[in-house]
PDB file of C-alpha atoms in Angstrom:
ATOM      1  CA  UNK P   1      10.916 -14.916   4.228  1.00 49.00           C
ATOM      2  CA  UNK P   2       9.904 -11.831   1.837  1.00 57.00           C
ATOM      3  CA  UNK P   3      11.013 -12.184  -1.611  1.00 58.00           C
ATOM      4  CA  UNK P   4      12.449  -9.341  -3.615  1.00 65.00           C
ATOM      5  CA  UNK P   5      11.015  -7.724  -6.249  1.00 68.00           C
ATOM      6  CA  UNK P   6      12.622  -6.465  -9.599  1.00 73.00           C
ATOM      7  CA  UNK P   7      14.100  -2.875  -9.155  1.00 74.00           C
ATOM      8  CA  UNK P   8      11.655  -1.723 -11.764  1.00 78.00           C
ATOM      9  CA  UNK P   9       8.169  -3.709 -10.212  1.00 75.00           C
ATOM     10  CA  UNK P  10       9.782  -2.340  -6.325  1.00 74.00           C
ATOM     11  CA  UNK P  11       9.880   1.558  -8.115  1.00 79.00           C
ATOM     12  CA  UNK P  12       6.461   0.800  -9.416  1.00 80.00           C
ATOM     13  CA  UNK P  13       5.180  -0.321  -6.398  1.00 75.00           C
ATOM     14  CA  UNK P  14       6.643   2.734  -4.495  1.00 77.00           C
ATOM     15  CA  UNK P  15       5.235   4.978  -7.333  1.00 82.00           C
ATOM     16  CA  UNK P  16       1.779   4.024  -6.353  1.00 78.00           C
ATOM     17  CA  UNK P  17       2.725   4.283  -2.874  1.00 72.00           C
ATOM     18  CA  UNK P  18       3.406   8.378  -3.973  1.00 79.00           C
ATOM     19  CA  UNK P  19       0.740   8.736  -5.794  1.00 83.00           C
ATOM     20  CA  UNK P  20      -1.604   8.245  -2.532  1.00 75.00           C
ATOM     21  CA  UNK P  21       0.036  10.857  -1.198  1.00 73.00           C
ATOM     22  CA  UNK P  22      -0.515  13.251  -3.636  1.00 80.00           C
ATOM     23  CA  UNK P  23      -4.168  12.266  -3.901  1.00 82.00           C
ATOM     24  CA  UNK P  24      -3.980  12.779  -0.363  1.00 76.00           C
ATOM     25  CA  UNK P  25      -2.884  16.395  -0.411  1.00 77.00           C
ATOM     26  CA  UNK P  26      -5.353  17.180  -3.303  1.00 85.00           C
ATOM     27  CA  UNK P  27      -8.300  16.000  -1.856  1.00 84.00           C
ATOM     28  CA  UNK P  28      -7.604  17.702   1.793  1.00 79.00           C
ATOM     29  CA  UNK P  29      -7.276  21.119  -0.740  1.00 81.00           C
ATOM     30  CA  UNK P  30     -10.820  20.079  -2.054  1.00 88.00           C
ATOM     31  CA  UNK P  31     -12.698  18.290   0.923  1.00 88.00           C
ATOM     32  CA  UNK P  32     -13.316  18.971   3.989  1.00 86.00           C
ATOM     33  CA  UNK P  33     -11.899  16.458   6.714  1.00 84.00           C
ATOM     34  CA  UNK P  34     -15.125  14.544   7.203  1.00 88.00           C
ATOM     35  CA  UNK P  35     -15.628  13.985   3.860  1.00 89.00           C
ATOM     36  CA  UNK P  36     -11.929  12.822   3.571  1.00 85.00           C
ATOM     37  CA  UNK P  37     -12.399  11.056   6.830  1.00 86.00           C
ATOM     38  CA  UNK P  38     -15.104   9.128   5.883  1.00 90.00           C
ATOM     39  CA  UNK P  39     -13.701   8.618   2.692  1.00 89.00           C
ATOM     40  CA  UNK P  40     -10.740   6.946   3.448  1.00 86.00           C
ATOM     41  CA  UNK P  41     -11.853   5.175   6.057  1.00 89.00           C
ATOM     42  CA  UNK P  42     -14.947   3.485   3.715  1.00 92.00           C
ATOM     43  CA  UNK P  43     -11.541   2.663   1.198  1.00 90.00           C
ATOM     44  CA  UNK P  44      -9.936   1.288   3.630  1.00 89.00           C
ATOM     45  CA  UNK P  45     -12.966  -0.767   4.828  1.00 91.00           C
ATOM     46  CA  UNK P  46     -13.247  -1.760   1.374  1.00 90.00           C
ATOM     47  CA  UNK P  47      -9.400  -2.863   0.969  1.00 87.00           C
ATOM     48  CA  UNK P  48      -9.959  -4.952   3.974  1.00 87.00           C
ATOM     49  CA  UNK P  49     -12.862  -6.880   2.253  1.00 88.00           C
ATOM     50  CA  UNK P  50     -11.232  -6.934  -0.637  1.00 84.00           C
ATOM     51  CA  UNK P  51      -7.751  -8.702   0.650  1.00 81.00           C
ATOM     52  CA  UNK P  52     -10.607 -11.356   2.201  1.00 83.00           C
ATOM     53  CA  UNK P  53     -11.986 -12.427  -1.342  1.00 82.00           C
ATOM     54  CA  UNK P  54      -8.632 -12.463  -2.884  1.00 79.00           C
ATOM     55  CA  UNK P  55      -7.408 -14.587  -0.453  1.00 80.00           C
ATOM     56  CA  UNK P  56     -11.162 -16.566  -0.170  1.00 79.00           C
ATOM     57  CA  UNK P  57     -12.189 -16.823  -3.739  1.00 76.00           C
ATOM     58  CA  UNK P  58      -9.414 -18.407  -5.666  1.00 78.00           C
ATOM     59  CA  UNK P  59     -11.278 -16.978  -9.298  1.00 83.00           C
ATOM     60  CA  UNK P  60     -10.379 -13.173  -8.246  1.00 77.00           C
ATOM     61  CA  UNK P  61      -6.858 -14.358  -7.086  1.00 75.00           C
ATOM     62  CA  UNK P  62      -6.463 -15.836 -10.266  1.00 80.00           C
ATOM     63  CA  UNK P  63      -7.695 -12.731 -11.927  1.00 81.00           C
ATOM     64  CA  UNK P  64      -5.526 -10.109  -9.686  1.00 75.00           C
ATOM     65  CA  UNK P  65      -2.526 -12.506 -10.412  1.00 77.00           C
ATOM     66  CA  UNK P  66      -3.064 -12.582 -13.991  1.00 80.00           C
ATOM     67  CA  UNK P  67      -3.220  -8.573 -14.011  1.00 78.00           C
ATOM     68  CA  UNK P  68      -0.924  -7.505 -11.375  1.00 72.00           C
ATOM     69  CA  UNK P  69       2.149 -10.593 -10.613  1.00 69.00           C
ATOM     70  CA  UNK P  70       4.451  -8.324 -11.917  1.00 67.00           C
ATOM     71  CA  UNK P  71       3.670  -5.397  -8.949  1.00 67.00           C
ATOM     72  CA  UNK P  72       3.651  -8.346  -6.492  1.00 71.00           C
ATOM     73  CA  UNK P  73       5.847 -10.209  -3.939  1.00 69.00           C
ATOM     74  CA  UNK P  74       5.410 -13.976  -3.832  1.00 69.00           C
ATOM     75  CA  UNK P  75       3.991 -14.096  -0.068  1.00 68.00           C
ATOM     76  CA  UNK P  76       1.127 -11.748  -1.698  1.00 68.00           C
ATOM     77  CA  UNK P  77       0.735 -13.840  -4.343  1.00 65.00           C
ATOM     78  CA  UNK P  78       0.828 -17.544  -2.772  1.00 66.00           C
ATOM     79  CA  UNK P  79      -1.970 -16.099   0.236  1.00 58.00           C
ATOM     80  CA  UNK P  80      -4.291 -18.301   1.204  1.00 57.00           C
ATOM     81  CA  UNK P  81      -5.615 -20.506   4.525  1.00 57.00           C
ATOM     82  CA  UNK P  82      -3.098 -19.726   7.003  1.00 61.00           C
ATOM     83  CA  UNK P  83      -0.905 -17.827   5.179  1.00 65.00           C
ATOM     84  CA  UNK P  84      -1.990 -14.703   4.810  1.00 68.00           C
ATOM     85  CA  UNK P  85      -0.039 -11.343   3.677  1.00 75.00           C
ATOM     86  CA  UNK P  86      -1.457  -8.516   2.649  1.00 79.00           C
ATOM     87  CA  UNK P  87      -0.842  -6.379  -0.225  1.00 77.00           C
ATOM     88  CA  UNK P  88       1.066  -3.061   0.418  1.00 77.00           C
ATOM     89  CA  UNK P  89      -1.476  -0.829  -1.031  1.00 78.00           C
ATOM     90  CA  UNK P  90      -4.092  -2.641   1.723  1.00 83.00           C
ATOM     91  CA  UNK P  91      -1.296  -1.786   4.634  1.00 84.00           C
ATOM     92  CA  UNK P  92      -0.955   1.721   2.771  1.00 83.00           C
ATOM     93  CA  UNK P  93      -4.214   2.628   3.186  1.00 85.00           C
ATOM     94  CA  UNK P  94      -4.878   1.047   6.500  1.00 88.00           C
ATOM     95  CA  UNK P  95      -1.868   3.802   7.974  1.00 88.00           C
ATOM     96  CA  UNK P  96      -3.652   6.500   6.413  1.00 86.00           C
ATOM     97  CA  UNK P  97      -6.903   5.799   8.118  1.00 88.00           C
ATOM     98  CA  UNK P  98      -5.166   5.067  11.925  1.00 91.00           C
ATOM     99  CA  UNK P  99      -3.571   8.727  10.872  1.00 90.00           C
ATOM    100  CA  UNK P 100      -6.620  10.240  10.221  1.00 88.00           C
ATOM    101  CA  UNK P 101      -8.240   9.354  13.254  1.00 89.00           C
ATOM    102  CA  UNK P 102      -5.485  10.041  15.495  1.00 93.00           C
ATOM    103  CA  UNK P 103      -3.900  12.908  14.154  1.00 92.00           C
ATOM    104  CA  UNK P 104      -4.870  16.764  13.257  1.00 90.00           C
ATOM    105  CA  UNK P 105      -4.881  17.378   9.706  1.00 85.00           C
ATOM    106  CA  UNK P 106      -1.480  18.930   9.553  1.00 87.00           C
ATOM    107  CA  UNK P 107       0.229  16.439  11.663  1.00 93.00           C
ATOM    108  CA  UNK P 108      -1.450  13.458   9.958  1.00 88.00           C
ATOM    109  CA  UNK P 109      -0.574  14.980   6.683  1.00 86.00           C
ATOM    110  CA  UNK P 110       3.405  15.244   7.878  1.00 90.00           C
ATOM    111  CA  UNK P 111       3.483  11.710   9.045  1.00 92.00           C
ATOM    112  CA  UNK P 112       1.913  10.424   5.898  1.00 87.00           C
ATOM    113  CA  UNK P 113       4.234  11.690   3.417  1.00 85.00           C
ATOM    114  CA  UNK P 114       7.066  10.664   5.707  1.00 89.00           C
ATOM    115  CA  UNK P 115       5.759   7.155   5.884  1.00 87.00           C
ATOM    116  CA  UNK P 116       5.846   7.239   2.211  1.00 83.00           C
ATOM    117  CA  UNK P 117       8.918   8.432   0.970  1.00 84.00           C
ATOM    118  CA  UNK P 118      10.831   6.760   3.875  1.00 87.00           C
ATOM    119  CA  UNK P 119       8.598   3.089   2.431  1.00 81.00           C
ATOM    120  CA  UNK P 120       9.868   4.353  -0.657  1.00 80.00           C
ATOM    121  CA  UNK P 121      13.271   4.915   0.331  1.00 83.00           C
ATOM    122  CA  UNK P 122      14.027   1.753   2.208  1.00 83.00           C
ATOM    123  CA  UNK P 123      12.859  -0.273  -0.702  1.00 76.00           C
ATOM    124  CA  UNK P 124      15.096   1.701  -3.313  1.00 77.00           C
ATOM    125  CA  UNK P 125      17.946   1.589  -0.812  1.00 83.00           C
ATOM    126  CA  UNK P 126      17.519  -2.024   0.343  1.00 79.00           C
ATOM    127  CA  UNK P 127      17.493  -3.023  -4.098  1.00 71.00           C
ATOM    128  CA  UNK P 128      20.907  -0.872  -4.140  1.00 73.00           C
ATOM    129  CA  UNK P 129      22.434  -2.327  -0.997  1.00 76.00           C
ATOM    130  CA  UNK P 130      21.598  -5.639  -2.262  1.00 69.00           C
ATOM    131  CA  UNK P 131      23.160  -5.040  -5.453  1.00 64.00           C
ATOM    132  CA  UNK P 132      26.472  -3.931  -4.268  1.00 62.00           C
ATOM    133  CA  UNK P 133      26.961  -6.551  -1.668  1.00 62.00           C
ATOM    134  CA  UNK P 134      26.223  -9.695  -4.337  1.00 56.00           C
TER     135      UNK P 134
END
């Protein structure tokens, strides 16, 4: 069962999530799309490796928990052996990179943002929801 955040860590959480997607729209005003494609795709290889030593090498789970508990869910946190959950940002960036290889730039872009501020919304509207029906 997921856990539920604090308001304030779920808006922080969801501000990061935003933030991608301006990066996003800043670097496809900068880059071309191979060098966006590739890009992304190398962070999201990356993410990937890195969700295996947090959830391998209990010193760097110690040390992400020690920094970043408070942006968090418990799942995330308690990850290892079988039970495995990803972090958001890892899922985040794994979208964008399935969008950039199946979409045209425009498109992809669309469905991005969309993902985003829908993520966003859900989890704002879900802490409200919650709230009025304790």
């Amino acid at each position: 069962m997921k856990t539920r955040l604090p308001i304030k860590a779920e808006l922080q959480r969801k501000a990061i999530h935003l933030l991608m997607a301006l990066l996003l729209l800043v670097l496809y005003q900068s880059f071309s799309r191979p060098v966006i494609f590739g890009f992304f795709i190398a962070l999201s290889v990356l993410a990937g490796l890195f969700e295996w030593l947090r959830i391998h090498s209990n010193p760097l789970a110690l040390a992400l928990q020690k920094k970043f508990s408070f942006l968090m869910r418990q799942e995330e946190l308690a990850s290892t052996g079988n039970r495995i959950h990803f972090v958001g940002a890892t899922w985040v960036l794994w979208s964008l990179a399935l969008l950039i290889i199946l979409f045209p730039k425009n498109i992809m872009i669309a469905c991005y943002i969309m993902f985003l501020i829908g993520d966003a919304m859900a989890a704002v509207i879900g802490k409200w929801t919650e709230r009025q029906l304790a």
